[in-house]
């Protein structure tokens, strides 16, 4: 990202946090988790495919991140449908 906007990494992170009041990594993580949540709730795509779509190579890592973010598993959300 820093190369795309032609800023060094430090300036990008610092400026992003000043403007958005959240760190760049946290912003990206929230965006990915929200996309995953929407895909789980609105599609029948397998969880492994959704994990890959949002950038996780391993379903277990995706599941751990999802639980940490939302407080429940992707399967719990899928079963609520």
PDB file of N, CA and C in Angstrom:
ATOM      1  N   UNK A   1       0.835  -1.191   0.000  1.00  0.00           N
ATOM      2  CA  UNK A   1       0.000   0.000   0.000  1.00  0.00           C
ATOM      3  C   UNK A   1       0.872   1.244   0.000  1.00  0.00           C
ATOM      4  N   UNK A   2       1.957   1.183   0.788  1.00  0.00           N
ATOM      5  CA  UNK A   2       2.818   2.364   0.865  1.00  0.00           C
ATOM      6  C   UNK A   2       3.436   2.690  -0.492  1.00  0.00           C
ATOM      7  N   UNK A   3       3.757   1.658  -1.262  1.00  0.00           N
ATOM      8  CA  UNK A   3       4.299   1.911  -2.609  1.00  0.00           C
ATOM      9  C   UNK A   3       3.243   2.520  -3.522  1.00  0.00           C
ATOM     10  N   UNK A   4       2.020   2.046  -3.400  1.00  0.00           N
ATOM     11  CA  UNK A   4       0.942   2.555  -4.255  1.00  0.00           C
ATOM     12  C   UNK A   4       0.681   4.036  -4.018  1.00  0.00           C
ATOM     13  N   UNK A   5       0.764   4.452  -2.760  1.00  0.00           N
ATOM     14  CA  UNK A   5       0.498   5.858  -2.444  1.00  0.00           C
ATOM     15  C   UNK A   5       1.776   6.677  -2.319  1.00  0.00           C
ATOM     16  N   UNK A   6       2.892   6.045  -2.570  1.00  0.00           N
ATOM     17  CA  UNK A   6       4.213   6.677  -2.589  1.00  0.00           C
ATOM     18  C   UNK A   6       4.556   7.376  -1.268  1.00  0.00           C
ATOM     19  N   UNK A   7       4.319   6.636  -0.171  1.00  0.00           N
ATOM     20  CA  UNK A   7       4.707   7.085   1.162  1.00  0.00           C
ATOM     21  C   UNK A   7       5.495   5.963   1.812  1.00  0.00           C
ATOM     22  N   UNK A   8       6.412   6.333   2.693  1.00  0.00           N
ATOM     23  CA  UNK A   8       7.075   5.243   3.404  1.00  0.00           C
ATOM     24  C   UNK A   8       6.087   4.649   4.408  1.00  0.00           C
ATOM     25  N   UNK A   9       6.383   3.434   4.843  1.00  0.00           N
ATOM     26  CA  UNK A   9       5.448   2.692   5.686  1.00  0.00           C
ATOM     27  C   UNK A   9       5.096   3.441   6.973  1.00  0.00           C
ATOM     28  N   UNK A  10       6.079   4.044   7.599  1.00  0.00           N
ATOM     29  CA  UNK A  10       5.843   4.765   8.852  1.00  0.00           C
ATOM     30  C   UNK A  10       4.867   5.922   8.644  1.00  0.00           C
ATOM     31  N   UNK A  11       5.104   6.722   7.617  1.00  0.00           N
ATOM     32  CA  UNK A  11       4.236   7.877   7.358  1.00  0.00           C
ATOM     33  C   UNK A  11       2.821   7.438   7.001  1.00  0.00           C
ATOM     34  N   UNK A  12       2.724   6.362   6.247  1.00  0.00           N
ATOM     35  CA  UNK A  12       1.400   5.852   5.885  1.00  0.00           C
ATOM     36  C   UNK A  12       0.631   5.436   7.135  1.00  0.00           C
ATOM     37  N   UNK A  13       1.254   4.637   7.979  1.00  0.00           N
ATOM     38  CA  UNK A  13       0.578   4.166   9.194  1.00  0.00           C
ATOM     39  C   UNK A  13       0.208   5.319  10.114  1.00  0.00           C
ATOM     40  N   UNK A  14       1.124   6.234  10.306  1.00  0.00           N
ATOM     41  CA  UNK A  14       0.884   7.372  11.193  1.00  0.00           C
ATOM     42  C   UNK A  14      -0.230   8.262  10.642  1.00  0.00           C
ATOM     43  N   UNK A  15      -0.150   8.591   9.366  1.00  0.00           N
ATOM     44  CA  UNK A  15      -1.178   9.436   8.756  1.00  0.00           C
ATOM     45  C   UNK A  15      -2.540   8.781   8.744  1.00  0.00           C
ATOM     46  N   UNK A  16      -2.569   7.486   8.450  1.00  0.00           N
ATOM     47  CA  UNK A  16      -3.838   6.751   8.430  1.00  0.00           C
ATOM     48  C   UNK A  16      -4.497   6.811   9.801  1.00  0.00           C
ATOM     49  N   UNK A  17      -3.713   6.566  10.842  1.00  0.00           N
ATOM     50  CA  UNK A  17      -4.261   6.565  12.198  1.00  0.00           C
ATOM     51  C   UNK A  17      -4.730   7.957  12.609  1.00  0.00           C
ATOM     52  N   UNK A  18      -4.031   9.001  12.197  1.00  0.00           N
ATOM     53  CA  UNK A  18      -4.455  10.360  12.520  1.00  0.00           C
ATOM     54  C   UNK A  18      -5.782  10.699  11.863  1.00  0.00           C
ATOM     55  N   UNK A  19      -5.958  10.273  10.626  1.00  0.00           N
ATOM     56  CA  UNK A  19      -7.166  10.613   9.882  1.00  0.00           C
ATOM     57  C   UNK A  19      -8.354   9.747  10.303  1.00  0.00           C
ATOM     58  N   UNK A  20      -8.135   8.433  10.424  1.00  0.00           N
ATOM     59  CA  UNK A  20      -9.252   7.510  10.643  1.00  0.00           C
ATOM     60  C   UNK A  20      -9.421   7.044  12.092  1.00  0.00           C
ATOM     61  N   UNK A  21      -8.485   7.440  12.973  1.00  0.00           N
ATOM     62  CA  UNK A  21      -8.546   7.075  14.386  1.00  0.00           C
ATOM     63  C   UNK A  21      -8.498   5.564  14.611  1.00  0.00           C
ATOM     64  N   UNK A  22      -7.926   4.853  13.671  1.00  0.00           N
ATOM     65  CA  UNK A  22      -7.767   3.406  13.769  1.00  0.00           C
ATOM     66  C   UNK A  22      -6.528   3.030  12.962  1.00  0.00           C
ATOM     67  N   UNK A  23      -5.822   2.029  13.400  1.00  0.00           N
ATOM     68  CA  UNK A  23      -4.637   1.606  12.674  1.00  0.00           C
ATOM     69  C   UNK A  23      -4.983   0.976  11.341  1.00  0.00           C
ATOM     70  N   UNK A  24      -4.061   1.024  10.416  1.00  0.00           N
ATOM     71  CA  UNK A  24      -4.284   0.482   9.081  1.00  0.00           C
ATOM     72  C   UNK A  24      -4.569  -1.010   9.129  1.00  0.00           C
ATOM     73  N   UNK A  25      -3.776  -1.762   9.902  1.00  0.00           N
ATOM     74  CA  UNK A  25      -3.985  -3.200   9.989  1.00  0.00           C
ATOM     75  C   UNK A  25      -5.363  -3.512  10.570  1.00  0.00           C
ATOM     76  N   UNK A  26      -5.761  -2.817  11.615  1.00  0.00           N
ATOM     77  CA  UNK A  26      -7.070  -3.044  12.231  1.00  0.00           C
ATOM     78  C   UNK A  26      -8.192  -2.712  11.241  1.00  0.00           C
ATOM     79  N   UNK A  27      -8.022  -1.650  10.475  1.00  0.00           N
ATOM     80  CA  UNK A  27      -9.015  -1.288   9.458  1.00  0.00           C
ATOM     81  C   UNK A  27      -9.159  -2.399   8.419  1.00  0.00           C
ATOM     82  N   UNK A  28      -8.036  -2.899   7.939  1.00  0.00           N
ATOM     83  CA  UNK A  28      -8.075  -3.967   6.942  1.00  0.00           C
ATOM     84  C   UNK A  28      -8.703  -5.233   7.517  1.00  0.00           C
ATOM     85  N   UNK A  29      -8.361  -5.559   8.754  1.00  0.00           N
ATOM     86  CA  UNK A  29      -8.931  -6.736   9.396  1.00  0.00           C
ATOM     87  C   UNK A  29     -10.442  -6.600   9.542  1.00  0.00           C
ATOM     88  N   UNK A  30     -10.890  -5.451  10.004  1.00  0.00           N
ATOM     89  CA  UNK A  30     -12.339  -5.221  10.140  1.00  0.00           C
ATOM     90  C   UNK A  30     -13.043  -5.346   8.793  1.00  0.00           C
ATOM     91  N   UNK A  31     -12.453  -4.791   7.755  1.00  0.00           N
ATOM     92  CA  UNK A  31     -13.045  -4.866   6.418  1.00  0.00           C
ATOM     93  C   UNK A  31     -13.157  -6.306   5.955  1.00  0.00           C
ATOM     94  N   UNK A  32     -12.093  -7.077   6.164  1.00  0.00           N
ATOM     95  CA  UNK A  32     -12.098  -8.482   5.759  1.00  0.00           C
ATOM     96  C   UNK A  32     -13.137  -9.277   6.545  1.00  0.00           C
ATOM     97  N   UNK A  33     -13.221  -9.042   7.841  1.00  0.00           N
ATOM     98  CA  UNK A  33     -14.188  -9.769   8.674  1.00  0.00           C
ATOM     99  C   UNK A  33     -15.616  -9.401   8.301  1.00  0.00           C
ATOM    100  N   UNK A  34     -15.863  -8.145   8.015  1.00  0.00           N
ATOM    101  CA  UNK A  34     -17.210  -7.735   7.606  1.00  0.00           C
ATOM    102  C   UNK A  34     -17.595  -8.355   6.272  1.00  0.00           C
ATOM    103  N   UNK A  35     -16.635  -8.441   5.357  1.00  0.00           N
ATOM    104  CA  UNK A  35     -16.903  -9.097   4.070  1.00  0.00           C
ATOM    105  C   UNK A  35     -17.197 -10.581   4.293  1.00  0.00           C
ATOM    106  N   UNK A  36     -16.421 -11.223   5.157  1.00  0.00           N
ATOM    107  CA  UNK A  36     -16.648 -12.636   5.457  1.00  0.00           C
ATOM    108  C   UNK A  36     -18.034 -12.836   6.071  1.00  0.00           C
ATOM    109  N   UNK A  37     -18.394 -11.990   7.000  1.00  0.00           N
ATOM    110  CA  UNK A  37     -19.697 -12.074   7.656  1.00  0.00           C
ATOM    111  C   UNK A  37     -20.817 -11.994   6.626  1.00  0.00           C
ATOM    112  N   UNK A  38     -20.690 -11.054   5.724  1.00  0.00           N
ATOM    113  CA  UNK A  38     -21.711 -10.881   4.686  1.00  0.00           C
ATOM    114  C   UNK A  38     -21.775 -12.109   3.782  1.00  0.00           C
ATOM    115  N   UNK A  39     -20.619 -12.625   3.380  1.00  0.00           N
ATOM    116  CA  UNK A  39     -20.601 -13.801   2.506  1.00  0.00           C
ATOM    117  C   UNK A  39     -21.203 -15.024   3.196  1.00  0.00           C
ATOM    118  N   UNK A  40     -20.922 -15.201   4.466  1.00  0.00           N
ATOM    119  CA  UNK A  40     -21.474 -16.338   5.202  1.00  0.00           C
ATOM    120  C   UNK A  40     -22.988 -16.203   5.335  1.00  0.00           C
ATOM    121  N   UNK A  41     -23.436 -14.997   5.659  1.00  0.00           N
ATOM    122  CA  UNK A  41     -24.862 -14.765   5.883  1.00  0.00           C
ATOM    123  C   UNK A  41     -25.694 -14.793   4.604  1.00  0.00           C
ATOM    124  N   UNK A  42     -25.092 -14.383   3.485  1.00  0.00           N
ATOM    125  CA  UNK A  42     -25.892 -14.185   2.274  1.00  0.00           C
ATOM    126  C   UNK A  42     -25.623 -15.175   1.151  1.00  0.00           C
ATOM    127  N   UNK A  43     -24.642 -16.062   1.321  1.00  0.00           N
ATOM    128  CA  UNK A  43     -24.350 -17.029   0.263  1.00  0.00           C
ATOM    129  C   UNK A  43     -24.278 -18.433   0.850  1.00  0.00           C
ATOM    130  N   UNK A  44     -24.152 -19.395  -0.031  1.00  0.00           N
ATOM    131  CA  UNK A  44     -23.963 -20.781   0.403  1.00  0.00           C
ATOM    132  C   UNK A  44     -22.543 -21.253   0.093  1.00  0.00           C
ATOM    133  N   UNK A  45     -21.658 -20.319  -0.174  1.00  0.00           N
ATOM    134  CA  UNK A  45     -20.260 -20.686  -0.446  1.00  0.00           C
ATOM    135  C   UNK A  45     -19.687 -21.429   0.755  1.00  0.00           C
ATOM    136  N   UNK A  46     -18.875 -22.439   0.515  1.00  0.00           N
ATOM    137  CA  UNK A  46     -18.232 -23.140   1.636  1.00  0.00           C
ATOM    138  C   UNK A  46     -17.339 -22.189   2.429  1.00  0.00           C
ATOM    139  N   UNK A  47     -17.229 -22.432   3.726  1.00  0.00           N
ATOM    140  CA  UNK A  47     -16.420 -21.572   4.586  1.00  0.00           C
ATOM    141  C   UNK A  47     -14.967 -21.538   4.128  1.00  0.00           C
ATOM    142  N   UNK A  48     -14.467 -22.653   3.638  1.00  0.00           N
ATOM    143  CA  UNK A  48     -13.082 -22.692   3.154  1.00  0.00           C
ATOM    144  C   UNK A  48     -12.900 -21.729   1.978  1.00  0.00           C
ATOM    145  N   UNK A  49     -13.880 -21.654   1.110  1.00  0.00           N
ATOM    146  CA  UNK A  49     -13.813 -20.736  -0.034  1.00  0.00           C
ATOM    147  C   UNK A  49     -13.886 -19.281   0.433  1.00  0.00           C
ATOM    148  N   UNK A  50     -14.745 -19.003   1.392  1.00  0.00           N
ATOM    149  CA  UNK A  50     -14.859 -17.650   1.926  1.00  0.00           C
ATOM    150  C   UNK A  50     -13.551 -17.236   2.583  1.00  0.00           C
ATOM    151  N   UNK A  51     -12.952 -18.145   3.329  1.00  0.00           N
ATOM    152  CA  UNK A  51     -11.664 -17.860   3.962  1.00  0.00           C
ATOM    153  C   UNK A  51     -10.633 -17.479   2.905  1.00  0.00           C
ATOM    154  N   UNK A  52     -10.601 -18.223   1.814  1.00  0.00           N
ATOM    155  CA  UNK A  52      -9.647 -17.936   0.733  1.00  0.00           C
ATOM    156  C   UNK A  52      -9.953 -16.594   0.068  1.00  0.00           C
ATOM    157  N   UNK A  53     -11.204 -16.290  -0.129  1.00  0.00           N
ATOM    158  CA  UNK A  53     -11.604 -15.031  -0.769  1.00  0.00           C
ATOM    159  C   UNK A  53     -11.080 -13.833   0.018  1.00  0.00           C
ATOM    160  N   UNK A  54     -11.154 -13.917   1.338  1.00  0.00           N
ATOM    161  CA  UNK A  54     -10.726 -12.762   2.134  1.00  0.00           C
ATOM    162  C   UNK A  54      -9.262 -12.825   2.538  1.00  0.00           C
ATOM    163  N   UNK A  55      -8.554 -13.851   2.059  1.00  0.00           N
ATOM    164  CA  UNK A  55      -7.106 -13.845   2.222  1.00  0.00           C
ATOM    165  C   UNK A  55      -6.513 -14.808   3.229  1.00  0.00           C
ATOM    166  N   UNK A  56      -7.271 -15.781   3.683  1.00  0.00           N
ATOM    167  CA  UNK A  56      -6.743 -16.774   4.621  1.00  0.00           C
ATOM    168  C   UNK A  56      -6.428 -18.066   3.882  1.00  0.00           C
ATOM    169  N   UNK A  57      -5.218 -18.577   4.096  1.00  0.00           N
ATOM    170  CA  UNK A  57      -4.813 -19.834   3.477  1.00  0.00           C
ATOM    171  C   UNK A  57      -5.367 -21.041   4.228  1.00  0.00           C
ATOM    172  N   UNK A  58      -5.628 -20.864   5.512  1.00  0.00           N
ATOM    173  CA  UNK A  58      -6.074 -21.982   6.344  1.00  0.00           C
ATOM    174  C   UNK A  58      -7.386 -21.641   7.027  1.00  0.00           C
ATOM    175  N   UNK A  59      -8.330 -22.561   6.939  1.00  0.00           N
ATOM    176  CA  UNK A  59      -9.643 -22.359   7.542  1.00  0.00           C
ATOM    177  C   UNK A  59      -9.544 -22.153   9.049  1.00  0.00           C
ATOM    178  N   UNK A  60      -8.617 -22.849   9.696  1.00  0.00           N
ATOM    179  CA  UNK A  60      -8.485 -22.702  11.153  1.00  0.00           C
ATOM    180  C   UNK A  60      -8.056 -21.285  11.534  1.00  0.00           C
ATOM    181  N   UNK A  61      -7.152 -20.686  10.777  1.00  0.00           N
ATOM    182  CA  UNK A  61      -6.733 -19.300  11.058  1.00  0.00           C
ATOM    183  C   UNK A  61      -7.889 -18.335  10.847  1.00  0.00           C
ATOM    184  N   UNK A  62      -8.663 -18.572   9.811  1.00  0.00           N
ATOM    185  CA  UNK A  62      -9.838 -17.747   9.555  1.00  0.00           C
ATOM    186  C   UNK A  62     -10.832 -17.873  10.709  1.00  0.00           C
ATOM    187  N   UNK A  63     -11.090 -19.098  11.135  1.00  0.00           N
ATOM    188  CA  UNK A  63     -12.036 -19.328  12.227  1.00  0.00           C
ATOM    189  C   UNK A  63     -11.612 -18.640  13.507  1.00  0.00           C
ATOM    190  N   UNK A  64     -10.321 -18.708  13.821  1.00  0.00           N
ATOM    191  CA  UNK A  64      -9.798 -18.060  15.016  1.00  0.00           C
ATOM    192  C   UNK A  64      -9.985 -16.546  14.939  1.00  0.00           C
ATOM    193  N   UNK A  65      -9.653 -15.970  13.804  1.00  0.00           N
ATOM    194  CA  UNK A  65      -9.799 -14.521  13.630  1.00  0.00           C
ATOM    195  C   UNK A  65     -11.266 -14.102  13.690  1.00  0.00           C
ATOM    196  N   UNK A  66     -12.135 -14.907  13.100  1.00  0.00           N
ATOM    197  CA  UNK A  66     -13.566 -14.604  13.083  1.00  0.00           C
ATOM    198  C   UNK A  66     -14.124 -14.604  14.497  1.00  0.00           C
ATOM    199  N   UNK A  67     -13.774 -15.631  15.278  1.00  0.00           N
ATOM    200  CA  UNK A  67     -14.244 -15.714  16.668  1.00  0.00           C
ATOM    201  C   UNK A  67     -13.716 -14.544  17.485  1.00  0.00           C
ATOM    202  N   UNK A  68     -12.467 -14.207  17.290  1.00  0.00           N
ATOM    203  CA  UNK A  68     -11.887 -13.080  18.028  1.00  0.00           C
ATOM    204  C   UNK A  68     -12.610 -11.778  17.690  1.00  0.00           C
ATOM    205  N   UNK A  69     -13.006 -11.623  16.451  1.00  0.00           N
ATOM    206  CA  UNK A  69     -13.650 -10.385  16.010  1.00  0.00           C
ATOM    207  C   UNK A  69     -15.128 -10.319  16.421  1.00  0.00           C
ATOM    208  N   UNK A  70     -15.869 -11.415  16.182  1.00  0.00           N
ATOM    209  CA  UNK A  70     -17.318 -11.391  16.400  1.00  0.00           C
ATOM    210  C   UNK A  70     -17.781 -12.067  17.690  1.00  0.00           C
ATOM    211  N   UNK A  71     -16.959 -12.972  18.231  1.00  0.00           N
ATOM    212  CA  UNK A  71     -17.364 -13.667  19.448  1.00  0.00           C
ATOM    213  C   UNK A  71     -18.124 -14.957  19.218  1.00  0.00           C
ATOM    214  N   UNK A  72     -18.265 -15.367  17.988  1.00  0.00           N
ATOM    215  CA  UNK A  72     -18.906 -16.637  17.648  1.00  0.00           C
ATOM    216  C   UNK A  72     -18.267 -17.170  16.371  1.00  0.00           C
ATOM    217  N   UNK A  73     -18.474 -18.438  16.102  1.00  0.00           N
ATOM    218  CA  UNK A  73     -17.814 -19.077  14.964  1.00  0.00           C
ATOM    219  C   UNK A  73     -18.545 -18.797  13.653  1.00  0.00           C
ATOM    220  N   UNK A  74     -17.846 -18.951  12.545  1.00  0.00           N
ATOM    221  CA  UNK A  74     -18.517 -18.835  11.246  1.00  0.00           C
ATOM    222  C   UNK A  74     -19.649 -19.856  11.096  1.00  0.00           C
ATOM    223  N   UNK A  75     -19.450 -21.045  11.626  1.00  0.00           N
ATOM    224  CA  UNK A  75     -20.494 -22.087  11.541  1.00  0.00           C
ATOM    225  C   UNK A  75     -21.741 -21.679  12.312  1.00  0.00           C
ATOM    226  N   UNK A  76     -21.568 -21.011  13.443  1.00  0.00           N
ATOM    227  CA  UNK A  76     -22.712 -20.531  14.210  1.00  0.00           C
ATOM    228  C   UNK A  76     -23.519 -19.544  13.382  1.00  0.00           C
ATOM    229  N   UNK A  77     -22.841 -18.630  12.722  1.00  0.00           N
ATOM    230  CA  UNK A  77     -23.539 -17.674  11.858  1.00  0.00           C
ATOM    231  C   UNK A  77     -24.241 -18.395  10.720  1.00  0.00           C
ATOM    232  N   UNK A  78     -23.571 -19.328  10.098  1.00  0.00           N
ATOM    233  CA  UNK A  78     -24.158 -20.070   8.974  1.00  0.00           C
ATOM    234  C   UNK A  78     -25.401 -20.823   9.429  1.00  0.00           C
ATOM    235  N   UNK A  79     -25.375 -21.396  10.626  1.00  0.00           N
ATOM    236  CA  UNK A  79     -26.517 -22.171  11.126  1.00  0.00           C
ATOM    237  C   UNK A  79     -27.692 -21.301  11.524  1.00  0.00           C
ATOM    238  N   UNK A  80     -27.440 -20.006  11.784  1.00  0.00           N
ATOM    239  CA  UNK A  80     -28.533 -19.087  12.121  1.00  0.00           C
ATOM    240  C   UNK A  80     -29.428 -18.830  10.907  1.00  0.00           C
ATOM    241  N   UNK A  81     -28.858 -18.991   9.721  1.00  0.00           N
ATOM    242  CA  UNK A  81     -29.634 -18.774   8.495  1.00  0.00           C
ATOM    243  C   UNK A  81     -30.773 -19.748   8.504  1.00  0.00           C
TER     244      UNK A  81
END
